[in-house]
Coordinates of N, CA and C in Angstrom, one line a residue:
M1 N -39.8 -25.8 -31.8 CA -41.1 -25.4 -31.9 C -42.1 -26.3 -31.2
S2 N -43.0 -25.7 -30.4 CA -44.0 -26.5 -29.8 C -45.3 -26.5 -30.6
L3 N -45.8 -27.7 -30.8 CA -47.0 -27.8 -31.7 C -48.2 -28.1 -30.9
Q4 N -49.3 -27.5 -31.2 CA -50.5 -27.7 -30.4 C -51.7 -27.9 -31.4
Q5 N -52.3 -29.0 -31.3 CA -53.4 -29.3 -32.2 C -54.7 -28.7 -31.7
A6 N -55.6 -28.3 -32.7 CA -56.8 -27.7 -32.3 C -57.9 -28.8 -32.0
S7 N -59.1 -28.3 -31.7 CA -60.2 -29.2 -31.4 C -60.5 -30.1 -32.6
Q8 N -61.2 -31.2 -32.4 CA -61.4 -32.2 -33.4 C -62.3 -31.7 -34.5
S9 N -62.1 -32.3 -35.7 CA -62.7 -31.8 -36.9 C -64.2 -32.2 -36.9
R10 N -65.0 -31.4 -37.7 CA -66.4 -31.7 -38.0 C -66.4 -32.6 -39.2
V11 N -67.3 -33.6 -39.2 CA -67.3 -34.6 -40.3 C -68.7 -34.6 -40.9
F12 N -68.7 -34.5 -42.2 CA -70.0 -34.6 -43.0 C -69.8 -35.8 -43.9
V13 N -70.8 -36.6 -43.9 CA -70.7 -37.9 -44.7 C -71.9 -38.0 -45.7
E14 N -71.6 -38.4 -46.9 CA -72.6 -38.6 -47.9 C -72.2 -39.9 -48.6
L15 N -73.0 -41.0 -48.5 CA -72.8 -42.2 -49.1 C -73.7 -42.3 -50.4
V16 N -73.1 -42.4 -51.5 CA -73.8 -42.4 -52.8 C -74.4 -43.8 -53.0
P17 N -75.7 -44.0 -53.2 CA -76.3 -45.3 -53.3 C -75.9 -46.0 -54.7
W18 N -76.1 -47.3 -54.7 CA -75.8 -48.1 -55.9 C -76.9 -47.7 -56.9
A19 N -76.4 -47.8 -58.2 CA -77.4 -47.5 -59.3 C -78.4 -48.6 -59.5
D20 N -79.6 -48.3 -59.9 CA -80.6 -49.3 -60.2 C -80.6 -49.5 -61.7
R21 N -80.1 -50.7 -62.1 CA -79.9 -50.9 -63.6 C -81.1 -51.7 -64.2
G22 N -82.1 -52.1 -63.5 CA -83.0 -53.1 -64.0 C -84.3 -52.5 -64.6
R23 N -84.4 -51.2 -64.9 CA -85.7 -50.7 -65.3 C -85.6 -49.8 -66.5
E24 N -84.8 -50.3 -67.5 CA -84.7 -49.6 -68.8 C -85.6 -50.3 -69.8
N25 N -86.3 -49.5 -70.6 CA -87.2 -50.1 -71.7 C -86.4 -49.9 -73.0
N26 N -86.6 -50.8 -73.9 CA -86.0 -50.8 -75.2 C -86.9 -49.9 -76.1
V27 N -86.3 -49.0 -76.9 CA -87.0 -48.1 -77.8 C -87.0 -48.7 -79.2
V28 N -88.3 -48.9 -79.7 CA -88.5 -49.5 -81.0 C -88.8 -48.4 -82.0
S29 N -89.0 -48.8 -83.3 CA -89.3 -47.8 -84.3 C -90.6 -47.0 -84.0
G30 N -90.6 -45.8 -84.4 CA -91.8 -45.0 -84.2 C -91.7 -44.3 -82.8
G31 N -90.7 -44.5 -82.1 CA -90.5 -43.8 -80.8 C -91.3 -44.4 -79.7
E32 N -91.9 -45.6 -79.9 CA -92.7 -46.3 -78.8 C -91.7 -47.1 -78.0
S33 N -92.1 -47.2 -76.8 CA -91.3 -48.0 -75.9 C -92.0 -49.3 -75.6
Q34 N -91.2 -50.3 -75.6 CA -91.8 -51.7 -75.5 C -91.4 -52.3 -74.2
P35 N -92.3 -52.4 -73.2 CA -91.9 -52.9 -71.9 C -91.5 -54.3 -72.0
G36 N -90.6 -54.6 -71.0 CA -90.1 -56.0 -70.9 C -88.9 -56.3 -71.7
L37 N -88.6 -55.4 -72.7 CA -87.3 -55.6 -73.5 C -86.3 -54.5 -73.1
R38 N -85.1 -55.0 -72.9 CA -84.1 -54.1 -72.4 C -83.0 -54.0 -73.4
R39 N -82.5 -52.8 -73.7 CA -81.4 -52.7 -74.6 C -80.1 -53.0 -73.9
P40 N -79.1 -53.4 -74.6 CA -77.8 -53.7 -73.9 C -77.2 -52.4 -73.2
L41 N -76.6 -52.6 -72.1 CA -76.1 -51.5 -71.3 C -74.7 -51.2 -71.9
S42 N -74.4 -49.9 -72.0 CA -73.1 -49.5 -72.4 C -72.1 -49.7 -71.3
S43 N -70.8 -49.6 -71.7 CA -69.7 -49.8 -70.7 C -69.8 -48.8 -69.6
A44 N -70.2 -47.6 -69.9 CA -70.3 -46.6 -68.9 C -71.4 -46.9 -67.9
Q45 N -72.5 -47.5 -68.4 CA -73.6 -47.8 -67.6 C -73.3 -49.0 -66.7
T46 N -72.5 -49.9 -67.2 CA -72.2 -51.1 -66.4 C -71.2 -50.9 -65.3
Q47 N -70.5 -49.7 -65.3 CA -69.6 -49.4 -64.2 C -70.3 -49.0 -63.0
T48 N -69.9 -49.5 -61.8 CA -70.5 -49.1 -60.6 C -70.1 -47.7 -60.2
P49 N -71.1 -46.8 -59.9 CA -70.7 -45.5 -59.5 C -69.9 -45.5 -58.2
T50 N -69.0 -44.5 -58.1 CA -68.1 -44.4 -57.0 C -68.9 -43.9 -55.8
R51 N -68.7 -44.6 -54.7 CA -69.3 -44.1 -53.4 C -68.2 -43.3 -52.7
E52 N -68.7 -42.2 -52.0 CA -67.8 -41.3 -51.5 C -68.1 -40.9 -50.1
V53 N -67.1 -40.5 -49.3 CA -67.3 -39.9 -48.0 C -66.6 -38.5 -48.0
H54 N -67.4 -37.5 -47.6 CA -66.9 -36.1 -47.6 C -66.5 -35.7 -46.2
V55 N -65.3 -35.2 -46.0 CA -64.8 -34.9 -44.7 C -64.3 -33.5 -44.6
S56 N -64.6 -32.7 -43.6 CA -64.1 -31.4 -43.3 C -63.2 -31.4 -42.1
G57 N -62.0 -31.0 -42.1 CA -61.1 -31.0 -41.0 C -60.4 -29.7 -40.7
T58 N -60.1 -29.4 -39.5 CA -59.4 -28.2 -39.1 C -58.2 -28.5 -38.2
A59 N -57.3 -27.6 -38.1 CA -56.1 -27.8 -37.2 C -55.5 -26.5 -36.9
E60 N -54.9 -26.3 -35.7 CA -54.2 -25.1 -35.3 C -52.9 -25.5 -34.6
V61 N -51.8 -24.9 -35.1 CA -50.5 -25.1 -34.5 C -49.9 -23.8 -34.1
S62 N -48.8 -23.8 -33.3 CA -48.2 -22.6 -32.8 C -46.7 -22.9 -32.7
A63 N -45.9 -21.8 -32.7 CA -44.4 -21.9 -32.6 C -43.9 -20.7 -31.8
I64 N -43.1 -20.9 -30.8 CA -42.6 -19.8 -30.0 C -41.4 -19.2 -30.8
P65 N -41.0 -18.0 -30.6 CA -39.9 -17.4 -31.3 C -38.6 -18.2 -31.1
D66 N -37.7 -18.3 -32.1 CA -36.5 -19.0 -32.0 C -35.3 -18.1 -32.0
R67 N -35.4 -16.8 -31.9 CA -34.3 -15.9 -31.9 C -34.6 -14.8 -30.9
A68 N -33.5 -14.2 -30.3 CA -33.7 -13.0 -29.4 C -32.4 -12.2 -29.6
Q69 N -32.6 -10.9 -29.4 CA -31.4 -10.0 -29.5 C -31.5 -8.9 -28.4
V70 N -30.4 -8.5 -27.9 CA -30.3 -7.5 -26.9 C -29.2 -6.5 -27.3
A71 N -29.4 -5.2 -26.8 CA -28.4 -4.2 -27.1 C -27.7 -3.9 -25.7
V72 N -26.4 -3.8 -25.8 CA -25.5 -3.5 -24.6 C -24.9 -2.2 -24.8
L73 N -25.2 -1.3 -23.8 CA -24.6 0.1 -23.8 C -23.6 0.2 -22.7
V74 N -22.4 0.6 -23.0 CA -21.3 0.7 -22.0 C -20.9 2.2 -21.9
S75 N -20.9 2.7 -20.7 CA -20.5 4.1 -20.6 C -19.5 4.3 -19.5
S76 N -18.8 5.4 -19.5 CA -17.8 5.7 -18.4 C -17.6 7.3 -18.3
T77 N -17.5 7.7 -17.1 CA -17.3 9.2 -16.9 C -16.0 9.4 -16.2
K78 N -15.1 10.1 -16.9 CA -13.8 10.5 -16.4 C -13.5 11.9 -16.7
E79 N -12.4 12.4 -16.1 CA -12.1 13.8 -16.3 C -11.6 14.1 -17.7
A80 N -10.9 13.1 -18.2 CA -10.3 13.3 -19.6 C -11.0 12.3 -20.5
A81 N -11.2 12.7 -21.8 CA -11.9 11.9 -22.7 C -11.1 10.6 -23.0
A82 N -9.8 10.7 -23.0 CA -8.9 9.5 -23.3 C -9.1 8.5 -22.2
E83 N -9.2 8.9 -21.0 CA -9.4 8.0 -19.9 C -10.8 7.3 -19.9
A84 N -11.8 8.1 -20.3 CA -13.1 7.5 -20.4 C -13.2 6.4 -21.5
K85 N -12.5 6.8 -22.7 CA -12.5 5.8 -23.8 C -11.8 4.5 -23.4
K86 N -10.6 4.7 -22.6 CA -9.9 3.6 -22.2 C -10.7 2.7 -21.3
S87 N -11.5 3.3 -20.4 CA -12.3 2.6 -19.4 C -13.4 1.8 -20.2
V88 N -14.0 2.4 -21.2 CA -15.0 1.8 -21.9 C -14.4 0.6 -22.7
C89 N -13.2 0.7 -23.2 CA -12.6 -0.4 -24.0 C -12.3 -1.5 -23.1
R90 N -11.9 -1.2 -21.8 CA -11.6 -2.3 -20.9 C -12.9 -3.1 -20.6
R91 N -14.0 -2.4 -20.4 CA -15.3 -3.0 -20.1 C -15.8 -3.8 -21.4
L92 N -15.6 -3.3 -22.5 CA -16.0 -4.0 -23.7 C -15.1 -5.3 -23.9
D93 N -13.9 -5.2 -23.6 CA -13.0 -6.4 -23.6 C -13.5 -7.5 -22.6
Y94 N -13.9 -7.0 -21.5 CA -14.4 -7.9 -20.4 C -15.7 -8.6 -20.9
I95 N -16.6 -7.8 -21.5 CA -17.8 -8.3 -22.0 C -17.6 -9.4 -23.1
T96 N -16.6 -9.0 -24.0 CA -16.3 -9.9 -25.1 C -15.7 -11.2 -24.6
Q97 N -14.9 -11.2 -23.6 CA -14.3 -12.4 -23.0 C -15.4 -13.2 -22.3
S98 N -16.3 -12.5 -21.7 CA -17.4 -13.3 -21.0 C -18.2 -14.0 -22.0
L99 N -18.5 -13.4 -23.1 CA -19.3 -14.0 -24.1 C -18.6 -15.2 -24.7
Q100 N -17.3 -15.0 -25.0 CA -16.5 -16.0 -25.7 C -16.4 -17.3 -24.8
Q101 N -16.3 -17.0 -23.5 CA -16.3 -18.1 -22.5 C -17.6 -18.9 -22.5
Q102 N -18.6 -18.3 -22.9 CA -19.9 -19.0 -23.1 C -20.1 -19.6 -24.4
G103 N -19.1 -19.6 -25.3 CA -19.2 -20.1 -26.6 C -19.9 -19.3 -27.6
L104 N -20.0 -18.0 -27.3 CA -20.8 -17.1 -28.2 C -19.9 -16.1 -28.9
Q105 N -20.3 -15.7 -30.1 CA -19.6 -14.7 -30.9 C -19.9 -13.3 -30.3
V106 N -19.0 -12.3 -30.7 CA -19.2 -11.0 -30.3 C -20.6 -10.4 -30.8
C107 N -20.9 -10.7 -32.1 CA -22.2 -10.3 -32.6 C -23.1 -11.5 -32.2
I108 N -24.0 -11.1 -31.2 CA -24.8 -12.2 -30.6 C -26.1 -12.4 -31.2
T109 N -26.5 -13.6 -31.4 CA -27.8 -14.0 -31.8 C -28.2 -15.2 -30.8
F110 N -29.1 -14.9 -29.9 CA -29.4 -15.9 -28.9 C -30.5 -16.9 -29.4
T111 N -30.2 -18.1 -29.3 CA -31.2 -19.2 -29.6 C -31.6 -19.9 -28.3
E112 N -30.8 -19.7 -27.2 CA -31.1 -20.3 -25.9 C -31.4 -19.1 -25.0
F113 N -32.7 -19.0 -24.7 CA -33.1 -17.8 -23.9 C -32.7 -17.9 -22.5
G114 N -32.5 -19.0 -21.9 CA -32.0 -19.2 -20.6 C -30.6 -18.6 -20.4
K115 N -29.8 -19.0 -21.4 CA -28.4 -18.5 -21.4 C -28.3 -17.0 -21.6
M116 N -29.2 -16.5 -22.4 CA -29.3 -15.0 -22.6 C -29.5 -14.3 -21.3
Q117 N -30.5 -14.8 -20.5 CA -30.8 -14.2 -19.2 C -29.7 -14.3 -18.3
N118 N -29.0 -15.4 -18.2 CA -27.9 -15.6 -17.3 C -26.7 -14.6 -17.6
I119 N -26.4 -14.4 -18.9 CA -25.3 -13.5 -19.3 C -25.7 -12.1 -19.0
C120 N -26.9 -11.7 -19.3 CA -27.3 -10.3 -19.0 C -27.2 -10.0 -17.5
N121 N -27.7 -10.9 -16.7 CA -27.6 -10.8 -15.2 C -26.2 -10.7 -14.8
F122 N -25.4 -11.5 -15.4 CA -23.9 -11.6 -15.0 C -23.2 -10.2 -15.3
L123 N -23.5 -9.7 -16.5 CA -22.8 -8.4 -16.8 C -23.3 -7.3 -16.0
I124 N -24.6 -7.2 -15.7 CA -25.1 -6.2 -14.8 C -24.5 -6.2 -13.4
E125 N -24.4 -7.5 -12.9 CA -23.8 -7.7 -11.6 C -22.4 -7.2 -11.5
K126 N -21.6 -7.5 -12.5 CA -20.1 -7.3 -12.5 C -19.8 -5.8 -12.9
L127 N -20.6 -5.2 -13.8 CA -20.2 -3.9 -14.2 C -21.1 -2.8 -13.7
D128 N -22.1 -3.1 -12.9 CA -23.0 -2.1 -12.2 C -23.6 -1.2 -13.2
S129 N -23.5 0.1 -12.9 CA -24.2 1.1 -13.7 C -23.5 1.5 -14.9
S130 N -22.3 1.0 -15.1 CA -21.5 1.3 -16.3 C -22.0 0.6 -17.6
V131 N -22.9 -0.4 -17.4 CA -23.5 -1.1 -18.5 C -25.0 -1.1 -18.4
V132 N -25.6 -0.8 -19.6 CA -27.1 -0.9 -19.7 C -27.5 -1.9 -20.7
I133 N -28.3 -2.8 -20.4 CA -28.7 -3.9 -21.4 C -30.2 -3.7 -21.6
S134 N -30.6 -3.6 -22.9 CA -31.9 -3.4 -23.3 C -32.8 -4.6 -23.1
Q135 N -34.1 -4.4 -23.1 CA -35.0 -5.6 -23.0 C -34.9 -6.5 -24.2
P136 N -34.9 -7.8 -24.1 CA -34.8 -8.7 -25.2 C -35.9 -8.5 -26.2
Q137 N -35.6 -8.6 -27.5 CA -36.5 -8.6 -28.6 C -36.6 -10.0 -29.2
F138 N -37.7 -10.6 -29.2 CA -37.9 -12.0 -29.7 C -38.4 -11.9 -31.1
Y139 N -37.9 -12.8 -32.0 CA -38.4 -12.8 -33.4 C -38.2 -14.2 -33.9
H140 N -38.7 -14.4 -35.2 CA -38.7 -15.7 -35.9 C -37.7 -15.6 -37.1
T141 N -37.1 -16.7 -37.4 CA -36.2 -16.7 -38.5 C -37.1 -16.7 -39.8
P142 N -36.5 -16.2 -40.9 CA -37.3 -16.2 -42.2 C -37.8 -17.6 -42.6
G143 N -39.0 -17.6 -43.0 CA -39.6 -18.9 -43.4 C -40.4 -19.6 -42.3
S144 N -40.3 -19.1 -41.1 CA -41.0 -19.7 -40.0 C -42.5 -19.8 -40.2
V145 N -43.1 -18.7 -40.7 CA -44.5 -18.6 -40.8 C -45.0 -19.6 -41.9
E146 N -44.2 -19.7 -43.0 CA -44.6 -20.6 -44.1 C -44.5 -22.0 -43.6
N147 N -43.4 -22.3 -42.9 CA -43.3 -23.7 -42.4 C -44.4 -24.1 -41.4
L148 N -44.8 -23.1 -40.6 CA -45.9 -23.3 -39.7 C -47.3 -23.5 -40.4
R149 N -47.5 -22.7 -41.4 CA -48.7 -22.8 -42.2 C -48.8 -24.2 -42.9
R150 N -47.6 -24.7 -43.4 CA -47.6 -26.0 -44.1 C -47.9 -27.1 -43.1
K151 N -47.3 -26.9 -41.9 CA -47.6 -28.0 -40.8 C -49.0 -28.0 -40.4
A152 N -49.7 -26.8 -40.3 CA -51.1 -26.8 -40.0 C -51.9 -27.5 -41.0
C153 N -51.6 -27.3 -42.3 CA -52.4 -28.0 -43.3 C -52.2 -29.5 -43.2
L154 N -51.0 -30.0 -43.0 CA -50.7 -31.4 -42.9 C -51.5 -32.0 -41.7
V155 N -51.5 -31.3 -40.6 CA -52.2 -31.8 -39.4 C -53.7 -31.9 -39.7
A156 N -54.2 -30.8 -40.4 CA -55.7 -30.8 -40.7 C -56.0 -32.0 -41.6
V157 N -55.2 -32.3 -42.6 CA -55.4 -33.4 -43.5 C -55.4 -34.7 -42.7
E158 N -54.4 -34.9 -41.8 CA -54.3 -36.1 -40.9 C -55.5 -36.2 -40.1
N159 N -56.0 -35.1 -39.5 CA -57.2 -35.2 -38.6 C -58.4 -35.6 -39.5
A160 N -58.6 -35.1 -40.7 CA -59.7 -35.4 -41.5 C -59.6 -36.9 -41.9
W161 N -58.4 -37.4 -42.2 CA -58.3 -38.8 -42.6 C -58.7 -39.7 -41.5
R162 N -58.2 -39.4 -40.3 CA -58.6 -40.2 -39.1 C -60.1 -40.3 -38.9
K163 N -60.7 -39.1 -39.1 CA -62.2 -39.1 -38.9 C -62.9 -39.9 -39.9
A164 N -62.5 -39.8 -41.2 CA -63.1 -40.6 -42.3 C -62.9 -42.1 -42.0
Q165 N -61.7 -42.4 -41.5 CA -61.4 -43.8 -41.2 C -62.4 -44.3 -40.1
E166 N -62.6 -43.5 -39.1 CA -63.5 -44.0 -38.1 C -65.0 -44.1 -38.6
V167 N -65.4 -43.1 -39.4 CA -66.7 -43.2 -40.0 C -66.9 -44.5 -40.8
C168 N -66.0 -44.8 -41.7 CA -66.1 -46.0 -42.5 C -66.1 -47.3 -41.6
N169 N -65.3 -47.3 -40.6 CA -65.3 -48.4 -39.7 C -66.7 -48.6 -39.0
L170 N -67.3 -47.4 -38.6 CA -68.5 -47.5 -37.9 C -69.7 -48.0 -38.8
V171 N -69.7 -47.7 -40.1 CA -70.7 -48.2 -41.0 C -70.3 -49.4 -41.8
G172 N -69.2 -50.1 -41.4 CA -68.9 -51.3 -42.0 C -68.3 -51.2 -43.4
Q173 N -67.6 -50.1 -43.7 CA -67.0 -50.0 -45.0 C -65.5 -49.8 -44.9
T174 N -64.9 -49.8 -46.0 CA -63.4 -49.6 -46.1 C -63.1 -48.3 -46.8
L175 N -62.2 -47.5 -46.1 CA -61.8 -46.2 -46.7 C -60.9 -46.4 -47.8
G176 N -61.2 -45.8 -49.0 CA -60.3 -45.9 -50.1 C -59.4 -44.7 -50.3
K177 N -59.0 -44.4 -51.5 CA -58.0 -43.4 -51.8 C -58.7 -42.0 -51.8
P178 N -58.0 -40.9 -51.5 CA -58.6 -39.6 -51.6 C -58.8 -39.2 -53.1
L179 N -60.0 -38.7 -53.3 CA -60.4 -38.2 -54.7 C -60.2 -36.7 -54.8
L180 N -60.3 -36.0 -53.7 CA -60.2 -34.5 -53.7 C -59.6 -34.0 -52.4
I181 N -58.6 -33.2 -52.4 CA -58.1 -32.5 -51.2 C -58.0 -31.0 -51.5
K182 N -58.8 -30.3 -50.7 CA -58.9 -28.8 -50.9 C -58.7 -28.1 -49.6
E183 N -57.7 -27.2 -49.6 CA -57.5 -26.3 -48.4 C -58.4 -25.1 -48.6
E184 N -59.4 -25.0 -47.7 CA -60.5 -24.0 -47.9 C -60.1 -22.7 -47.2
E185 N -59.3 -22.7 -46.1 CA -59.1 -21.5 -45.3 C -57.7 -21.6 -44.6
T186 N -57.0 -20.6 -44.6 CA -55.7 -20.5 -43.8 C -55.6 -19.1 -43.1
K187 N -55.1 -19.1 -42.0 CA -54.8 -17.8 -41.3 C -53.7 -18.0 -40.3
E188 N -53.0 -16.9 -40.1 CA -51.9 -16.9 -39.1 C -51.9 -15.6 -38.3
W189 N -51.5 -15.6 -37.1 CA -51.5 -14.4 -36.2 C -50.4 -14.6 -35.2
E190 N -50.1 -13.5 -34.5 CA -49.0 -13.4 -33.5 C -49.6 -13.1 -32.2
G191 N -49.2 -13.8 -31.1 CA -49.7 -13.5 -29.8 C -51.1 -14.0 -29.6
Q192 N -51.6 -13.7 -28.4 CA -53.0 -14.0 -28.1 C -53.9 -12.8 -28.1
I193 N -55.2 -13.0 -28.2 CA -56.1 -11.8 -28.2 C -56.0 -11.1 -26.9
D194 N -55.9 -11.8 -25.7 CA -55.9 -11.2 -24.4 C -54.5 -10.5 -24.1
D195 N -53.6 -10.6 -25.1 CA -52.3 -10.0 -24.9 C -52.2 -8.6 -25.6
L196 N -53.3 -8.2 -26.3 CA -53.2 -7.0 -27.0 C -53.0 -5.8 -26.1
Q197 N -53.8 -5.8 -25.0 CA -53.7 -4.6 -24.1 C -52.3 -4.6 -23.4
S198 N -51.8 -5.8 -23.0 CA -50.5 -5.8 -22.3 C -49.4 -5.5 -23.2
S199 N -49.5 -5.8 -24.5 CA -48.4 -5.5 -25.4 C -48.1 -4.0 -25.5
R200 N -49.1 -3.2 -25.2 CA -48.8 -1.8 -25.2 C -47.8 -1.3 -24.2
L201 N -47.7 -2.1 -23.1 CA -46.7 -1.9 -22.1 C -45.6 -2.9 -22.1
S202 N -45.0 -3.0 -23.3 CA -44.0 -4.1 -23.5 C -42.8 -4.0 -22.5
S203 N -42.5 -2.8 -22.1 CA -41.4 -2.7 -21.2 C -41.6 -3.3 -19.8
S204 N -42.9 -3.5 -19.5 CA -43.2 -4.1 -18.2 C -43.5 -5.6 -18.2
L205 N -43.4 -6.2 -19.4 CA -43.6 -7.6 -19.6 C -42.4 -8.4 -19.1
T206 N -42.7 -9.6 -18.5 CA -41.6 -10.5 -18.2 C -41.1 -11.2 -19.5
V207 N -40.0 -11.9 -19.4 CA -39.4 -12.6 -20.5 C -40.4 -13.6 -21.1
Q208 N -41.1 -14.3 -20.2 CA -42.1 -15.3 -20.6 C -43.3 -14.7 -21.3
Q209 N -43.7 -13.5 -20.8 CA -44.8 -12.8 -21.4 C -44.4 -12.3 -22.8
K210 N -43.1 -11.9 -22.9 CA -42.6 -11.4 -24.3 C -42.6 -12.6 -25.2
I211 N -42.2 -13.8 -24.8 CA -42.1 -15.0 -25.6 C -43.5 -15.3 -26.1
K212 N -44.5 -15.3 -25.1 CA -45.9 -15.6 -25.5 C -46.5 -14.6 -26.5
S213 N -46.1 -13.3 -26.3 CA -46.6 -12.3 -27.2 C -46.1 -12.5 -28.6
A214 N -44.8 -13.0 -28.7 CA -44.2 -13.1 -30.0 C -44.5 -14.5 -30.7
T215 N -45.2 -15.4 -30.0 CA -45.5 -16.7 -30.5 C -46.5 -16.5 -31.7
I216 N -46.2 -17.3 -32.8 CA -47.1 -17.2 -33.9 C -48.0 -18.4 -34.0
H217 N -49.2 -18.2 -34.5 CA -50.1 -19.3 -34.6 C -50.6 -19.4 -36.1
A218 N -50.9 -20.6 -36.5 CA -51.4 -20.9 -37.8 C -52.6 -21.9 -37.8
A219 N -53.6 -21.6 -38.6 CA -54.8 -22.5 -38.6 C -55.1 -22.8 -40.1
S220 N -55.6 -24.0 -40.3 CA -55.9 -24.5 -41.6 C -57.2 -25.3 -41.6
K221 N -58.1 -25.1 -42.6 CA -59.3 -25.9 -42.8 C -59.2 -26.6 -44.1
V222 N -59.5 -27.9 -44.2 CA -59.4 -28.6 -45.4 C -60.7 -29.4 -45.6
F223 N -60.9 -29.7 -46.9 CA -62.1 -30.5 -47.3 C -61.6 -31.6 -48.2
I224 N -61.9 -32.9 -47.8 CA -61.4 -34.0 -48.5 C -62.5 -35.0 -48.9
T225 N -62.5 -35.5 -50.1 CA -63.4 -36.5 -50.6 C -62.6 -37.8 -50.7
F226 N -63.1 -38.9 -50.0 CA -62.5 -40.2 -50.1 C -63.4 -41.1 -50.8
E227 N -62.8 -42.1 -51.5 CA -63.5 -43.2 -52.1 C -63.9 -44.2 -50.9
V228 N -65.1 -44.8 -51.0 CA -65.6 -45.7 -50.1 C -65.7 -47.1 -50.7
K229 N -65.1 -48.1 -50.1 CA -65.2 -49.5 -50.7 C -66.0 -50.3 -49.7
G230 N -66.6 -51.4 -50.3 CA -67.3 -52.4 -49.4 C -66.3 -53.2 -48.7
K231 N -66.8 -53.8 -47.6 CA -65.9 -54.7 -46.8 C -65.5 -55.9 -47.6
E232 N -64.3 -56.2 -47.6 CA -63.8 -57.4 -48.3 C -64.1 -58.7 -47.4
K233 N -64.8 -59.6 -48.1 CA -65.2 -60.8 -47.3 C -64.0 -61.8 -47.4
K234 N -63.7 -62.4 -46.3 CA -62.7 -63.4 -46.3 C -63.2 -64.8 -46.8
R235 N -62.5 -65.4 -47.7 CA -62.9 -66.7 -48.2 C -62.4 -67.8 -47.3
K236 N -63.4 -68.7 -47.1 CA -63.0 -69.8 -46.2 C -62.4 -70.9 -47.1
N237 N -61.4 -71.5 -46.5 CA -60.7 -72.6 -47.2 C -61.6 -73.9 -47.2
L238 N -61.8 -74.4 -48.4 CA -62.7 -75.6 -48.4 C -61.8 -76.8 -48.1

């Protein structure tokens, strides 16, 4: 599979300020507040609020088809049916031997498209009009779309993490652990938009155009919230 990353992610940042703890008044009897006196802070109030950076990231990946199939039609014209059948059998045996010499089984599933083209050209050259080979049909093995969708999500998360890291470095902070990871959008499609018109004339497409038309694409958009930590100061040895 060939992987292709999309354009860089958009980054949105929000740094939550430190809490101001020094302006609380102590409440005395009668509901009056007495300035200058402060009641003890609870454990929840003494904790420093978490500072966060919010990042949105996207990614797009693609994968060409990994399988192809062709149909081989062998025919023969003779005066007698038995002779025609015998001629077809000889040609089938020849085709089978040619395939086996290439290390392929009789029931063919091509994973190397170059080898597929070479074999088809070889059979047409040797057997002339007695053999007809269909146009190759390209497809993906089961689970390919799900694997591609998962890879798109992982790439989007990695892009978002890198951007958040750069933002923190820019403002002199340290990127902490992720607090929230959410995949907001996913989509997958086959071929390119400009291939829609040419796909209607699939018989006139070249092998490379057919591969491009059968290529699947997956896109993912994620939203991540990271914890932000202050820069750690290095202690000097006294």
